[in-house]
Coordinates of C-alpha atoms and ligand atoms in Angstrom, one line a residue:
M932 CA -188.0 -169.8 45.7
S933 CA -185.0 -167.6 45.2
I934 CA -185.6 -164.3 43.5
R935 CA -184.0 -165.4 40.3
E936 CA -186.4 -168.3 40.2
Q937 CA -189.4 -166.1 41.0
I938 CA -188.4 -163.8 38.1
G939 CA -187.9 -166.8 35.9
K940 CA -191.4 -168.1 36.7
I941 CA -193.0 -164.8 35.8
V942 CA -191.0 -164.6 32.5
A943 CA -192.0 -168.2 31.7
N944 CA -195.6 -167.0 31.3
T945 CA -194.6 -164.7 28.5
V946 CA -192.7 -167.2 26.2
P947 CA -193.6 -170.5 24.6
K948 CA -193.7 -173.5 27.0
G949 CA -190.3 -175.2 27.6
T950 CA -188.2 -172.2 26.7
A951 CA -185.0 -172.3 28.8
I952 CA -184.9 -169.1 30.9
D953 CA -181.7 -167.7 32.2
V954 CA -182.0 -164.8 34.7
R955 CA -178.6 -163.5 35.9
P956 CA -177.5 -160.6 38.1
A957 CA -177.1 -157.6 35.8
E958 CA -173.7 -156.1 35.2
E959 CA -172.8 -153.1 37.2
H960 CA -173.2 -150.6 34.3
Q961 CA -176.7 -152.0 33.4
N962 CA -178.5 -150.1 36.0
A963 CA -180.8 -152.9 37.0
H964 CA -180.8 -155.9 39.4
Y965 CA -181.2 -158.8 37.0
A966 CA -181.2 -159.4 33.3
T967 CA -182.0 -162.1 30.8
T968 CA -180.7 -162.8 27.3
I969 CA -183.6 -165.0 26.4
A970 CA -184.8 -162.7 23.6
F971 CA -181.7 -163.6 21.5
S972 CA -182.4 -167.3 21.3
L973 CA -186.2 -166.8 20.9
A974 CA -185.6 -164.3 18.1
K975 CA -183.7 -166.9 16.2
T976 CA -186.5 -169.5 16.3
E977 CA -189.1 -166.8 15.6
K978 CA -187.0 -165.2 12.9
K979 CA -187.5 -161.8 14.4
N980 CA -185.4 -159.0 15.6
P981 CA -184.2 -159.6 19.3
R982 CA -185.2 -156.1 20.3
E983 CA -188.7 -156.7 19.1
V984 CA -188.9 -160.0 21.1
A985 CA -187.4 -158.4 24.2
A986 CA -189.9 -155.5 24.1
R987 CA -192.7 -158.0 23.9
I988 CA -191.3 -160.0 26.9
A989 CA -190.8 -156.8 28.9
E990 CA -194.4 -155.7 28.3
E991 CA -195.9 -159.1 29.1
T992 CA -193.7 -159.5 32.2
K993 CA -194.9 -156.2 33.6
K994 CA -198.5 -157.4 33.1
K995 CA -198.0 -160.8 34.6
A996 CA -195.9 -159.8 37.6
P997 CA -197.6 -159.5 41.0
K998 CA -198.4 -155.9 41.7
G999 CA -195.5 -153.9 42.9
F1000 CA -193.0 -156.7 42.4
F1001 CA -190.8 -154.8 40.0
E1002 CA -189.8 -151.2 39.9
K1003 CA -189.2 -151.4 36.2
V1004 CA -188.7 -153.9 33.4
E1005 CA -186.9 -152.5 30.4
I1006 CA -185.2 -153.6 27.2
A1007 CA -181.6 -152.6 26.8
G1008 CA -178.8 -152.9 24.2
P1009 CA -179.4 -155.2 21.3
G1010 CA -182.1 -157.3 23.1
F1011 CA -181.5 -157.7 26.8
V1012 CA -184.4 -157.6 29.2
N1013 CA -183.5 -155.8 32.5
F1014 CA -185.3 -156.2 35.7
T1015 CA -185.3 -153.8 38.7
L1016 CA -187.0 -155.0 41.8
S1017 CA -189.2 -152.6 43.8
Q1018 CA -188.0 -151.4 47.2
K1019 CA -191.0 -153.3 48.6
T1020 CA -189.8 -156.6 47.1
L1021 CA -186.2 -155.9 48.2
R1022 CA -187.3 -155.3 51.8
K1023 CA -189.6 -158.2 51.9
E1024 CA -187.0 -160.6 50.6
F1025 CA -184.3 -159.2 52.8
G1026 CA -186.5 -159.5 55.8
A1027 CA -187.1 -163.2 55.0
M1028 CA -183.4 -163.7 54.5
A1029 CA -182.5 -162.1 57.8
A1030 CA -184.8 -164.6 59.5
S1031 CA -183.1 -167.7 58.1
K1032 CA -179.7 -166.2 57.0
S1033 CA -177.5 -168.7 55.1
N1034 CA -180.4 -171.3 55.2
W1035 CA -182.5 -168.9 53.1
Y1036 CA -184.0 -170.9 50.2
K1037 CA -182.0 -173.9 51.1
P1038 CA -183.3 -176.8 49.0
H1039 CA -185.1 -179.7 50.8
P1040 CA -185.9 -182.2 48.0
K1041 CA -188.4 -184.8 49.2
K1042 CA -186.7 -187.7 47.4
K1043 CA -183.1 -187.0 48.0
P1044 CA -180.9 -187.9 45.0
V1045 CA -177.9 -190.0 45.9
I1046 CA -174.3 -189.1 45.0
V1047 CA -171.3 -191.2 45.7
I1048 CA -168.1 -189.2 45.7
D1049 CA -164.9 -191.1 45.2
Y1050 CA -162.1 -188.8 46.6
S1051 CA -158.8 -188.7 48.3
H1052 CA -158.0 -192.4 47.4
P1053 CA -154.3 -192.4 48.2
N1054 CA -152.2 -195.5 47.7
I1055 CA -151.7 -197.4 50.8
A1056 CA -148.1 -198.2 52.0
K1057 CA -146.9 -195.1 50.1
P1058 CA -146.8 -191.7 51.6
M1059 CA -149.9 -189.6 50.7
S1060 CA -148.5 -187.4 48.0
I1061 CA -149.1 -183.7 47.5
A1062 CA -151.1 -184.7 44.4
H1063 CA -153.7 -186.5 46.6
I1064 CA -154.3 -183.3 48.6
R1065 CA -156.2 -181.8 45.7
S1066 CA -158.6 -184.7 45.4
T1067 CA -159.1 -184.7 49.2
I1068 CA -159.8 -180.9 49.4
I1069 CA -162.0 -180.6 46.2
G1070 CA -163.8 -183.9 47.1
Q1071 CA -164.7 -182.7 50.6
A1072 CA -165.9 -179.3 49.4
L1073 CA -168.2 -181.0 46.9
Y1074 CA -169.3 -183.4 49.5
N1075 CA -170.4 -180.4 51.8
I1076 CA -172.0 -178.5 48.9
F1077 CA -174.1 -181.5 47.8
A1078 CA -175.1 -182.3 51.4
F1079 CA -176.2 -178.7 51.9
S1080 CA -178.2 -178.9 48.8
G1081 CA -180.3 -181.8 50.1
W1082 CA -178.6 -184.7 48.4
K1083 CA -177.8 -187.9 50.2
V1084 CA -174.0 -187.9 49.9
I1085 CA -171.8 -191.0 50.3
G1086 CA -168.1 -190.2 50.6
D1087 CA -166.0 -193.2 49.6
N1088 CA -162.3 -193.4 50.0
H1089 CA -161.3 -195.9 47.2
L1090 CA -157.9 -196.6 48.6
G1091 CA -155.2 -198.1 46.3
D1092 CA -154.7 -201.0 48.7
W1093 CA -154.2 -204.0 46.5
G1094 CA -151.7 -203.2 43.7
K1095 CA -148.1 -204.0 42.9
Q1096 CA -146.7 -202.0 45.8
F1097 CA -147.9 -204.8 48.1
G1098 CA -146.0 -207.3 46.0
I1099 CA -142.9 -205.2 46.5
L1100 CA -143.5 -204.7 50.2
I1101 CA -144.2 -208.3 50.9
A1102 CA -141.2 -209.5 48.9
A1103 CA -139.0 -206.8 50.6
F1104 CA -140.2 -207.8 54.0
K1105 CA -139.7 -211.5 53.5
M1106 CA -136.2 -211.0 52.1
S1107 CA -135.2 -208.5 54.8
G1108 CA -134.8 -211.2 57.4
L1109 CA -137.1 -209.2 59.7
K1110 CA -139.4 -211.6 61.6
N1111 CA -142.3 -209.7 62.9
E1112 CA -144.4 -207.5 60.6
N1113 CA -146.2 -206.1 63.6
E1114 CA -143.1 -204.2 64.7
L1115 CA -142.7 -202.2 61.5
S1116 CA -143.3 -198.5 61.6
I1117 CA -144.4 -196.5 58.6
D1118 CA -140.9 -195.1 58.1
E1119 CA -139.4 -198.6 58.1
L1120 CA -142.1 -199.7 55.6
M1121 CA -141.2 -196.8 53.3
K1122 CA -137.5 -197.7 53.6
L1123 CA -138.2 -201.3 52.6
Y1124 CA -140.2 -200.1 49.6
V1125 CA -137.7 -197.5 48.4
D1126 CA -134.7 -199.9 48.8
Y1127 CA -136.4 -202.8 47.0
T1128 CA -137.6 -200.6 44.1
A1129 CA -134.0 -199.3 43.7
K1130 CA -132.6 -202.8 43.6
M1131 CA -135.4 -204.0 41.3
K1132 CA -134.0 -201.7 38.5
E1133 CA -130.8 -203.7 38.4
D1134 CA -132.2 -207.1 39.1
P1135 CA -135.3 -208.1 37.1
K1136 CA -135.6 -211.3 39.2
L1137 CA -136.8 -209.0 42.1
G1138 CA -139.6 -207.8 39.9
D1139 CA -140.7 -211.3 39.2
R1140 CA -140.6 -212.1 42.9
A1141 CA -142.8 -209.0 43.7
R1142 CA -145.3 -210.0 41.0
E1143 CA -145.4 -213.5 42.4
E1144 CA -146.2 -212.1 45.9
V1145 CA -149.1 -210.1 44.5
R1146 CA -150.5 -213.1 42.7
K1147 CA -150.4 -215.1 45.9
L1148 CA -152.0 -212.2 47.8
Q1149 CA -154.8 -211.9 45.2
N1150 CA -155.4 -215.6 45.5
G1151 CA -155.9 -215.5 49.2
D1152 CA -152.5 -216.8 50.4
E1153 CA -152.7 -216.8 54.2
E1154 CA -149.3 -215.5 55.1
N1155 CA -149.5 -212.7 52.5
M1156 CA -152.9 -211.8 53.7
R1157 CA -151.7 -211.5 57.2
I1158 CA -148.8 -209.3 56.3
W1159 CA -151.0 -207.2 54.1
K1160 CA -153.4 -206.5 56.9
V1161 CA -150.7 -205.2 59.2
F1162 CA -149.2 -203.0 56.5
Y1163 CA -152.7 -201.7 55.6
K1164 CA -153.3 -200.7 59.2
V1165 CA -149.9 -199.0 59.8
S1166 CA -150.4 -197.0 56.6
L1167 CA -154.1 -196.1 57.2
N1168 CA -153.1 -194.8 60.6
E1169 CA -150.8 -192.3 58.9
F1170 CA -153.5 -191.1 56.5
E1171 CA -156.0 -190.7 59.3
K1172 CA -153.6 -188.3 61.1
I1173 CA -153.7 -186.1 58.0
Y1174 CA -157.5 -186.4 57.6
K1175 CA -157.9 -185.4 61.2
I1176 CA -155.8 -182.2 60.8
L1177 CA -157.7 -181.4 57.5
G1178 CA -161.0 -182.1 59.1
V1179 CA -161.9 -184.6 56.3
T1180 CA -164.2 -187.6 56.9
F1181 CA -165.5 -190.5 54.8
D1182 CA -168.5 -192.6 55.1
Y1183 CA -166.8 -195.7 53.6
Y1184 CA -163.3 -196.9 52.9
L1185 CA -164.0 -199.3 50.1
G1186 CA -160.6 -199.7 48.6
E1187 CA -159.5 -201.8 45.7
S1188 CA -159.1 -204.9 48.0
F1189 CA -162.8 -204.8 48.9
Y1190 CA -163.7 -205.9 45.4
N1191 CA -161.2 -208.7 45.1
N1192 CA -163.7 -211.6 45.3
E1193 CA -165.9 -210.0 42.6
L1194 CA -163.2 -209.6 40.0
P1195 CA -163.5 -213.1 38.3
E1196 CA -167.2 -212.5 37.8
V1197 CA -166.7 -209.0 36.3
V1198 CA -164.5 -210.6 33.6
Q1199 CA -166.9 -213.6 33.1
N1200 CA -169.8 -211.3 32.8
A1201 CA -168.1 -209.1 30.2
L1202 CA -167.2 -212.2 28.2
R1203 CA -170.7 -213.6 28.4
K1204 CA -172.2 -210.4 27.2
G1205 CA -169.8 -210.5 24.3
V1206 CA -168.4 -207.1 25.3
A1207 CA -165.0 -208.3 26.2
K1208 CA -162.7 -210.3 24.0
E1209 CA -159.4 -212.1 24.2
S1210 CA -156.5 -210.4 22.7
D1211 CA -152.9 -211.7 23.0
G1212 CA -153.9 -213.8 26.0
A1213 CA -155.4 -210.8 27.8
I1214 CA -159.1 -210.0 28.2
V1215 CA -159.9 -206.6 26.8
I1216 CA -162.8 -204.3 25.9
F1217 CA -162.5 -202.2 22.7
T1218 CA -164.0 -199.0 23.9
H1219 CA -162.5 -196.5 21.5
E1220 CA -161.9 -197.4 17.9
G1221 CA -158.2 -197.1 16.9
K1222 CA -157.0 -196.7 20.5
T1223 CA -155.6 -199.2 22.9
P1224 CA -158.3 -201.4 24.4
F1225 CA -159.4 -201.3 28.0
I1226 CA -157.6 -204.3 29.7
I1227 CA -159.6 -206.0 32.4
Q1228 CA -157.4 -209.1 32.9
K1229 CA -153.8 -209.6 32.1
S1230 CA -152.4 -212.6 30.2
D1231 CA -151.0 -214.0 33.5
G1232 CA -154.5 -214.1 34.9
S1233 CA -154.1 -211.1 37.2
Y1234 CA -156.7 -208.3 37.5
L1235 CA -156.2 -204.6 37.3
Y1236 CA -157.3 -201.2 38.6
S1237 CA -159.9 -201.3 35.8
T1238 CA -161.5 -204.5 36.9
T1239 CA -161.9 -203.2 40.4
D1240 CA -163.4 -200.0 39.1
L1241 CA -166.0 -202.0 37.1
A1242 CA -166.9 -204.0 40.2
A1243 CA -167.1 -200.7 42.2
I1244 CA -169.6 -199.2 39.7
G1245 CA -171.8 -202.3 40.1
Y1246 CA -171.6 -202.0 43.8
R1247 CA -172.4 -198.3 43.9
V1248 CA -175.4 -198.7 41.7
K1249 CA -176.8 -201.7 43.5
K1250 CA -175.9 -201.0 47.1
F1251 CA -176.1 -197.2 47.2
K1252 CA -178.6 -196.7 44.5
A1253 CA -176.4 -193.8 43.3
N1254 CA -177.9 -191.3 40.8
L1255 CA -174.5 -189.8 40.4
V1256 CA -171.0 -191.2 40.9
M1257 CA -168.3 -188.6 40.9
Y1258 CA -164.6 -189.4 40.6
V1259 CA -162.4 -186.6 41.8
V1260 CA -159.1 -187.6 40.1
D1261 CA -156.4 -185.7 38.3
N1262 CA -156.7 -185.1 34.6
G1263 CA -153.8 -187.4 33.9
Q1264 CA -156.4 -190.2 34.2
S1265 CA -158.9 -188.7 31.7
F1266 CA -158.6 -191.3 29.1
Y1267 CA -158.8 -194.0 31.6
F1268 CA -162.1 -192.7 32.9
E1269 CA -163.4 -192.3 29.4
Q1270 CA -162.7 -195.9 28.8
L1271 CA -164.2 -197.0 32.1
F1272 CA -167.4 -195.1 31.5
K1273 CA -167.7 -196.4 28.0
A1274 CA -167.1 -200.0 29.2
A1275 CA -169.7 -199.5 31.9
E1276 CA -172.1 -198.3 29.2
M1277 CA -171.4 -201.3 26.9
L1278 CA -171.9 -203.6 29.9
K1279 CA -175.1 -201.7 30.9
L1280 CA -173.8 -201.6 34.5
A1281 CA -175.2 -198.2 35.3
P1282 CA -178.0 -197.3 32.8
K1283 CA -179.6 -194.8 35.1
T1284 CA -176.6 -193.5 36.9
N1285 CA -174.5 -190.5 35.8
L1286 CA -170.8 -191.2 36.0
V1287 CA -168.6 -188.2 36.0
H1288 CA -164.9 -187.5 36.2
V1289 CA -164.3 -184.3 38.1
K1290 CA -160.8 -183.6 36.9
F1291 CA -158.1 -181.3 38.1
G1292 CA -154.6 -180.1 37.2
L1293 CA -151.3 -180.5 38.8
F1294 CA -150.2 -178.9 42.0
L1295 CA -146.9 -177.1 41.3
A1296 CA -144.3 -175.7 43.5
E1297 CA -143.6 -171.9 43.4
D1298 CA -141.0 -172.4 40.6
M1299 CA -143.7 -174.1 38.5
K1300 CA -142.0 -177.4 38.8
K1301 CA -143.7 -180.5 39.9
F1302 CA -143.5 -181.6 43.5
S1303 CA -141.9 -185.0 43.4
T1304 CA -140.4 -187.7 45.5
R1305 CA -137.2 -187.6 43.4
A1306 CA -134.2 -185.3 43.6
G1307 CA -135.0 -184.0 47.0
R1308 CA -138.0 -182.2 45.8
Y1309 CA -140.3 -184.3 47.8
V1310 CA -142.5 -182.5 50.3
S1311 CA -144.8 -184.6 52.4
L1312 CA -148.3 -183.4 53.0
E1313 CA -147.7 -183.4 56.7
Q1314 CA -144.6 -181.1 56.3
L1315 CA -146.7 -178.8 54.2
I1316 CA -149.5 -178.6 56.6
E1317 CA -147.1 -178.0 59.5
E1318 CA -145.5 -175.2 57.7
A1319 CA -148.8 -173.6 56.8
I1320 CA -149.8 -173.6 60.5
A1321 CA -146.4 -172.3 61.6
R1322 CA -146.6 -169.4 59.2
A1323 CA -150.2 -168.6 60.2
R1324 CA -149.1 -168.6 63.8
K1325 CA -146.7 -165.8 63.0
I1326 CA -149.5 -163.7 61.6
V1327 CA -151.6 -164.3 64.7
E1328 CA -148.7 -163.3 66.9
G1329 CA -148.3 -160.2 64.8
K1330 CA -151.9 -159.1 65.5
N1331 CA -151.2 -159.6 69.2
Q1332 CA -154.7 -159.1 70.6
G1333 CA -154.1 -160.5 74.1
L1334 CA -155.2 -164.0 73.1
S1335 CA -154.3 -167.0 75.2
E1336 CA -151.8 -169.6 73.9
E1337 CA -154.6 -172.0 73.4
E1338 CA -156.6 -169.6 71.3
K1339 CA -153.6 -168.7 69.3
E1340 CA -153.0 -172.3 68.5
K1341 CA -156.6 -172.9 67.4
I1342 CA -156.6 -169.8 65.2
A1343 CA -153.2 -170.7 63.6
R1344 CA -154.6 -174.1 62.7
A1345 CA -157.8 -172.7 61.2
V1346 CA -155.9 -170.1 59.3
G1347 CA -153.0 -172.3 58.1
V1348 CA -155.2 -175.2 57.0
G1349 CA -157.8 -172.8 55.6
A1350 CA -155.1 -171.1 53.5
L1351 CA -154.0 -174.4 52.1
K1352 CA -157.5 -175.4 51.2
Y1353 CA -158.6 -172.0 49.9
N1354 CA -155.5 -171.8 47.7
D1355 CA -156.7 -175.0 46.0
L1356 CA -160.5 -174.2 45.9
S1357 CA -160.2 -170.6 44.7
Q1358 CA -158.5 -171.6 41.4
N1359 CA -160.2 -173.3 38.5
R1360 CA -159.7 -176.9 39.2
L1361 CA -158.8 -177.7 35.6
S1362 CA -155.7 -175.5 35.7
N1363 CA -152.4 -176.4 37.3
I1364 CA -152.3 -174.6 40.5
T1365 CA -149.2 -173.0 42.0
F1366 CA -148.4 -172.5 45.5
N1367 CA -147.2 -169.2 47.0
W1368 CA -147.1 -168.7 50.7
D1369 CA -147.3 -164.9 50.6
K1370 CA -150.4 -165.0 48.4
M1371 CA -152.0 -167.7 50.4
L1372 CA -151.6 -165.9 53.7
N1373 CA -152.1 -162.4 52.4
L1374 CA -154.6 -160.7 54.8
E1375 CA -155.6 -158.2 52.1
G1376 CA -156.0 -160.4 49.1
N1377 CA -158.1 -163.3 47.8
S1378 CA -157.2 -165.7 50.6
A1379 CA -158.7 -167.7 53.4
P1380 CA -157.2 -165.4 56.1
Y1381 CA -158.8 -162.4 54.4
L1382 CA -162.2 -164.0 54.5
Q1383 CA -161.7 -165.4 58.0
Y1384 CA -160.5 -162.0 59.2
T1385 CA -163.5 -160.3 57.7
Y1386 CA -165.8 -162.8 59.5
A1387 CA -164.0 -162.3 62.8
R1388 CA -164.3 -158.6 62.6
F1389 CA -168.0 -158.8 62.0
A1390 CA -168.4 -161.3 64.7
S1391 CA -166.7 -158.9 67.1
I1392 CA -169.0 -156.1 66.2
L1393 CA -172.0 -158.4 66.7
R1394 CA -170.7 -159.3 70.1
K1395 CA -170.8 -155.7 71.1
A1396 CA -174.3 -155.1 69.7
E1397 CA -176.6 -157.9 68.9
A1398 CA -178.7 -157.8 65.7
G1399 CA -182.4 -157.8 66.5
K1400 CA -185.6 -156.4 65.1
F1401 CA -185.2 -153.9 62.3
D1402 CA -187.0 -152.2 59.4
A1403 CA -185.4 -152.9 56.1
A1404 CA -186.7 -149.5 54.8
F1405 CA -183.6 -148.0 56.6
L1406 CA -181.3 -149.8 54.2
A1407 CA -181.6 -147.3 51.4
E1408 CA -178.0 -146.6 50.5
P1409 CA -176.7 -147.9 47.2
I1410 CA -173.9 -149.7 49.0
E1411 CA -176.4 -151.5 51.2
E1412 CA -178.5 -152.4 48.2
K1413 CA -175.4 -153.9 46.5
L1414 CA -174.7 -156.0 49.5
I1415 CA -178.2 -157.2 49.8
M1416 CA -178.1 -158.2 46.1
D1417 CA -174.9 -160.1 46.8
L1418 CA -176.5 -162.0 49.6
F1419 CA -179.5 -162.9 47.5
E1420 CA -177.1 -164.8 45.2
F1421 CA -175.8 -167.3 47.9
P1422 CA -178.4 -170.1 47.3
Q1423 CA -178.0 -169.7 43.6
V1424 CA -174.2 -170.0 43.6
V1425 CA -174.3 -173.1 45.8
E1426 CA -177.0 -174.7 43.7
E1427 CA -175.1 -174.0 40.5
I1428 CA -172.1 -176.0 41.8
T1429 CA -174.2 -179.1 42.1
R1430 CA -174.4 -178.9 38.3
S1431 CA -171.0 -177.5 37.3
Y1432 CA -168.8 -179.0 40.0
Y1433 CA -166.7 -175.9 40.3
P1434 CA -166.1 -175.0 43.9
N1435 CA -164.1 -171.9 42.9
H1436 CA -167.4 -170.3 41.9
L1437 CA -168.2 -170.3 45.6
S1438 CA -164.8 -168.8 46.6
D1439 CA -165.1 -166.1 43.9
Y1440 CA -168.5 -165.3 45.3
L1441 CA -167.3 -165.2 48.9
Y1442 CA -164.4 -162.9 48.0
A1443 CA -166.7 -160.5 46.2
L1444 CA -169.1 -160.6 49.1
A1445 CA -166.4 -159.9 51.7
K1446 CA -165.1 -157.0 49.7
D1447 CA -168.5 -155.4 49.4
A1448 CA -169.3 -156.1 53.1
N1449 CA -166.0 -154.5 54.2
Y1450 CA -166.6 -151.5 52.0
F1451 CA -170.1 -151.1 53.5
Y1452 CA -168.7 -151.3 57.0
Q1453 CA -165.8 -148.9 56.3
T1454 CA -168.1 -146.4 54.5
L1455 CA -171.2 -146.2 56.6
P1456 CA -171.4 -145.9 60.4
V1457 CA -173.0 -148.9 62.0
L1458 CA -172.6 -148.7 65.8
R1459 CA -172.7 -144.9 65.7
A1460 CA -175.7 -144.6 63.5
N1461 CA -179.1 -143.5 64.9
E1462 CA -181.2 -146.3 66.4
K1463 CA -183.3 -147.4 63.4
V1464 CA -180.5 -147.2 61.0
R1465 CA -178.1 -149.0 63.3
A1466 CA -180.6 -151.9 63.8
A1467 CA -181.0 -152.3 60.1
R1468 CA -177.2 -152.2 59.4
L1469 CA -176.5 -154.7 62.2
A1470 CA -179.0 -157.0 60.6
L1471 CA -177.3 -156.6 57.3
L1472 CA -173.9 -157.3 58.9
S1473 CA -175.2 -160.3 60.6
V1474 CA -176.6 -161.9 57.5
A1475 CA -173.3 -161.1 55.7
A1476 CA -171.3 -162.7 58.5
D1477 CA -173.5 -165.8 58.5
V1478 CA -173.2 -166.3 54.7
L1479 CA -169.5 -165.9 54.9
R1480 CA -169.3 -168.5 57.7
K1481 CA -171.5 -170.9 55.9
G1482 CA -169.8 -170.5 52.6
L1483 CA -166.4 -171.1 54.1
E1484 CA -167.7 -174.0 56.0
L1485 CA -169.0 -175.5 52.7
L1486 CA -165.4 -175.2 51.4
G1487 CA -164.2 -177.0 54.5
I1488 CA -162.7 -173.9 56.0
E1489 CA -163.2 -173.1 59.6
V1490 CA -164.0 -169.6 60.8
V1491 CA -162.8 -168.2 64.2
E1492 CA -164.7 -165.7 66.3
R1493 CA -161.5 -163.7 67.0
M1494 CA -158.3 -163.2 65.1
Ligands
LIG1986 N1 -155.5 -194.6 43.9 C1 -155.6 -194.0 42.6 C2 -154.3 -193.1 42.4 O1 -153.7 -192.6 43.3 C3 -156.8 -193.1 42.4 C4 -158.1 -193.8 42.5 C5 -159.2 -193.1 41.9 N2 -160.5 -193.7 42.0 C6 -160.9 -194.7 41.3 N3 -162.1 -195.3 41.5 N4 -160.2 -195.1 40.3 O2 -154.0 -192.9 41.2

């Protein structure tokens, strides 16, 4: 049990059963380690003064706590209860943490809950856009955090591999006079697509032709299926290059096409249950009164994104026994997901499964404008990653620490890719994020390189002097105590993200931790301290380094041992 949980348990004995107890780290000025606001809500139900209730809780807590657990329990302000741990508790807990480091209080649920994370999901036969990077990065971080927290995690790349772009591509290919689809490169595919779409604007017949090709494909036409398979492969190869550089992996690639055969049944089932109705020739579900209905089959008989998503929910519930299905998709699709979840509820597709849309804002260029394919503003993901690595390389060169070319390359990759990811993960996912190279690569600021550099510096000290046996009684400076308290928060911060789905809470935490750890190291002698103190400080440094490493790893960011 983490310390917060231990305190919570003691406090629980002093209040009516079932009261929600929230123990948080105290604010700096509070002069305590932890605090709770529980007296305020209790005072309301008991119609008493919060200070009076807080005083009662403080008194009772003191009595119920194991002997010597707290140094003091006090009431403060209008009704806070403040807790200060005893030195004995601090030492004991820190000793335990030093033994297991970042695995300290790592949860191991016996019956692992199952989460399916639907992330990245680019549209095949189109370049992976900068917008998909957010889903990929946030999705992977959540994946790691849930896995670390003892969940069974299934990463599913729900590729857009079935829609109208294939109609366009197949039509364009057939009309191009090219004979062998196997010889097309990704660039040629893109060109076919772009040229056809441009012409389509002037000639509506080309649009009809493209729709006709999709219809044939969806009905299993052999030639179109064959062409589709080749295009699918060429394009997936491109994506996999990017995933490889980003260090992203999936357990499944169950794209839209995977559900093709189930779509008629999805519609029939919805009709049988009386949930779907015919409207102007289309089959729709009225999910939200007064708003456009959720269309699951068009009047020409074709199926949509929505039909596939309903099929996918059924599959994820039945096949994966998912307790939670998470869709990491931009907030432009918010209403779509509200409709999807409502439709699933009306159809009773996932009565015991929690469906959530983990949304995020836009990714804007430095001038706050949208990155786009039009007007020369298009930047491909690959170009962006290459540039990040090149810029990181300059920083590494600047440090010039006699590293081999190979090492430099490795570090540049970790730093460049790390900077890109951290830029995304350190901002609240709901806001539009901007993108500024100097900020992203700033060695002094809230950036991946700063954290990676902090880690590398500690790693280098620990190479010189290994941490071993120590006595925590020698960690008595306030700076040390602050750092220990920071470290105690790690399991709590990670666990909280499995409920809030905000990875930036972890990056905020790591940044604060790195600042405190650097301050500790700059202020107090470590290697030059006397033997007992040195051993204790090395232990503190090694736990801090390990938590930094693990925290970054959960965000999908690699650390390097030298920088
Ligand atoms: N391919 C879609 C897009 O780029 C995103 C898919 C999201 N996942 C889902 N199950 N709908 O817009």
